[in-house]
Tab-separated table of C-alpha atoms in Angstrom:
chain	number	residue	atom	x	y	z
A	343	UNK	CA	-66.241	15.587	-23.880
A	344	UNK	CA	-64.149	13.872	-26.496
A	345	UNK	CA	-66.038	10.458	-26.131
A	346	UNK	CA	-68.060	11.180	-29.472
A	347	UNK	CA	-64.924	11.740	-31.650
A	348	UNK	CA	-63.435	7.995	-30.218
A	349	UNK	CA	-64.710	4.784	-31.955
A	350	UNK	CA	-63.752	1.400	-31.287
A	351	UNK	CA	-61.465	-0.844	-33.747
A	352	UNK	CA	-64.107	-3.201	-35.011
A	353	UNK	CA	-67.284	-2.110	-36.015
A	354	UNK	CA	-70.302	-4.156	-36.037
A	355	UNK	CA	-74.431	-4.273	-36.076
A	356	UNK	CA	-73.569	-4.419	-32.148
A	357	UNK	CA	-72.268	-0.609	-32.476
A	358	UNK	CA	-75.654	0.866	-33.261
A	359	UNK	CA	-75.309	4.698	-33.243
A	360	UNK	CA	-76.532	5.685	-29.892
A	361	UNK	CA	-74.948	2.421	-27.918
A	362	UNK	CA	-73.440	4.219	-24.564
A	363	UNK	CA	-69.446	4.859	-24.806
A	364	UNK	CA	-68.008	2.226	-22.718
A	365	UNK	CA	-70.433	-0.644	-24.558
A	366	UNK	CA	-69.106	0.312	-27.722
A	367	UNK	CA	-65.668	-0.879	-26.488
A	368	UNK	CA	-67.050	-4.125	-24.680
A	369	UNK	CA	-67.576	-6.250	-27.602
A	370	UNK	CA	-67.278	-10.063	-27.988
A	371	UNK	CA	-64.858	-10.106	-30.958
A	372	UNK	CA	-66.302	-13.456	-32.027
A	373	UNK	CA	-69.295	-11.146	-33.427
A	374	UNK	CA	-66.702	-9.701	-35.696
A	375	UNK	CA	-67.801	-10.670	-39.354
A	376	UNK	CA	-65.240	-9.214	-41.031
A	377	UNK	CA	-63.011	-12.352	-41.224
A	378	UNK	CA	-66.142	-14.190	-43.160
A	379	UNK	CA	-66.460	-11.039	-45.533
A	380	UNK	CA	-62.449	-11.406	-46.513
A	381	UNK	CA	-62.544	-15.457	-46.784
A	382	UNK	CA	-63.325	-14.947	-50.390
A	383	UNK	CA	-59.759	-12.614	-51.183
A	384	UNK	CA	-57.766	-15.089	-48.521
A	385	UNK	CA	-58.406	-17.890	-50.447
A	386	UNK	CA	-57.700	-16.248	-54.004
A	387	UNK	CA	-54.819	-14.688	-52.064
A	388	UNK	CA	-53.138	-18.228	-51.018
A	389	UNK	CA	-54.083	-19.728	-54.264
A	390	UNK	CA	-52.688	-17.205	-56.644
A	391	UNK	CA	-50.166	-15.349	-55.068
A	392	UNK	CA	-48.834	-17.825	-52.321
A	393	UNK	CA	-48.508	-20.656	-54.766
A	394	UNK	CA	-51.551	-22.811	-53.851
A	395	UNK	CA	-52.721	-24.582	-51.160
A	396	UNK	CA	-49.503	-27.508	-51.178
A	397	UNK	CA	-47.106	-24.992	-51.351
A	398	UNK	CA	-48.405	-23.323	-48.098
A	399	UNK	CA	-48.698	-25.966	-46.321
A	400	UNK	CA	-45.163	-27.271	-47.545
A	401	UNK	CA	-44.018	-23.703	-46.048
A	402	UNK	CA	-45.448	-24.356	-42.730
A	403	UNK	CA	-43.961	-28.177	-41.959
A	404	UNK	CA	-40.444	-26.743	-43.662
A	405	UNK	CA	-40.954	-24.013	-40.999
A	406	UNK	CA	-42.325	-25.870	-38.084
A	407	UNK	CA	-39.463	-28.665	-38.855
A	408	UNK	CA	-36.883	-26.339	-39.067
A	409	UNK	CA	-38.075	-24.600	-35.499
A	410	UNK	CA	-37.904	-27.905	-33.912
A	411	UNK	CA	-34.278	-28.474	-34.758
A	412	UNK	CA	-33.452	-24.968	-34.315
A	413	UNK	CA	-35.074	-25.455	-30.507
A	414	UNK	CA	-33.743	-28.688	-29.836
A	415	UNK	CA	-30.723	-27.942	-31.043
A	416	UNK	CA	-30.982	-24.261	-28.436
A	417	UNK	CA	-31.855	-26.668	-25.676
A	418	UNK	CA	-29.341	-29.096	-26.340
A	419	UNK	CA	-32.367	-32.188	-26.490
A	420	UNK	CA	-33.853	-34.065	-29.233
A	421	UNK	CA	-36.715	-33.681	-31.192
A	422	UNK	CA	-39.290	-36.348	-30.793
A	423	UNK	CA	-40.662	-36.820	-33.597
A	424	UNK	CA	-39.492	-37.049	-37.247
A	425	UNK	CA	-40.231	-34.698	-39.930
A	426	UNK	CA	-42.636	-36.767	-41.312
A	427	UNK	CA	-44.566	-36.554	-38.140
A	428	UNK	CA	-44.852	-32.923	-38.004
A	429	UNK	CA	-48.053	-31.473	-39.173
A	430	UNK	CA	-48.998	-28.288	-40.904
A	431	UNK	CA	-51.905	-26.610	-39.591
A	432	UNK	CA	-53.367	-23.771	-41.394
């Protein structure tokens, strides 16, 4: 009885109105096309507010570096790799 009042997270053209309750809630989230509608403010976002694009991805190998030793160092091993090895993915 309370089915009609409950909606599911992510809406989409997959959520027609009149789609039975339980598909509503089984939806491939991969069909969410929200992500590509925000792309536009993420990338203003990182570029004006986060410094630009080298000083995120400066941020992340700092970070990732620092975790390594921080692990290692936890585990009492070595890293493997230098810091110049370490990547930063985005």
């Amino acid at each position: 009885e309370v089915q009609d009042s409950l909606q599911p997270d992510v809406i989409s053209s997959e959520n027609a109105p009149g789609t039975p309750f339980q598909e509503r809630f089984d939806y491939i989230g991969t069909r969410d096309y929200t992500p590509w509608c925000s792309m536009g403010a993420a990338v203003k976002f990182r570029a004006t507010d986060l410094g630009g694009e080298a000083r995120v991805l400066e941020y992340i190998h700092d970070l990732a570096t620092w975790a390594g030793q921080m692990l290692a160092a936890r585990f009492q091993t070595e890293v493997l790799a230098p810091p110049a090895m370490t990547p930063a993915m985005t």
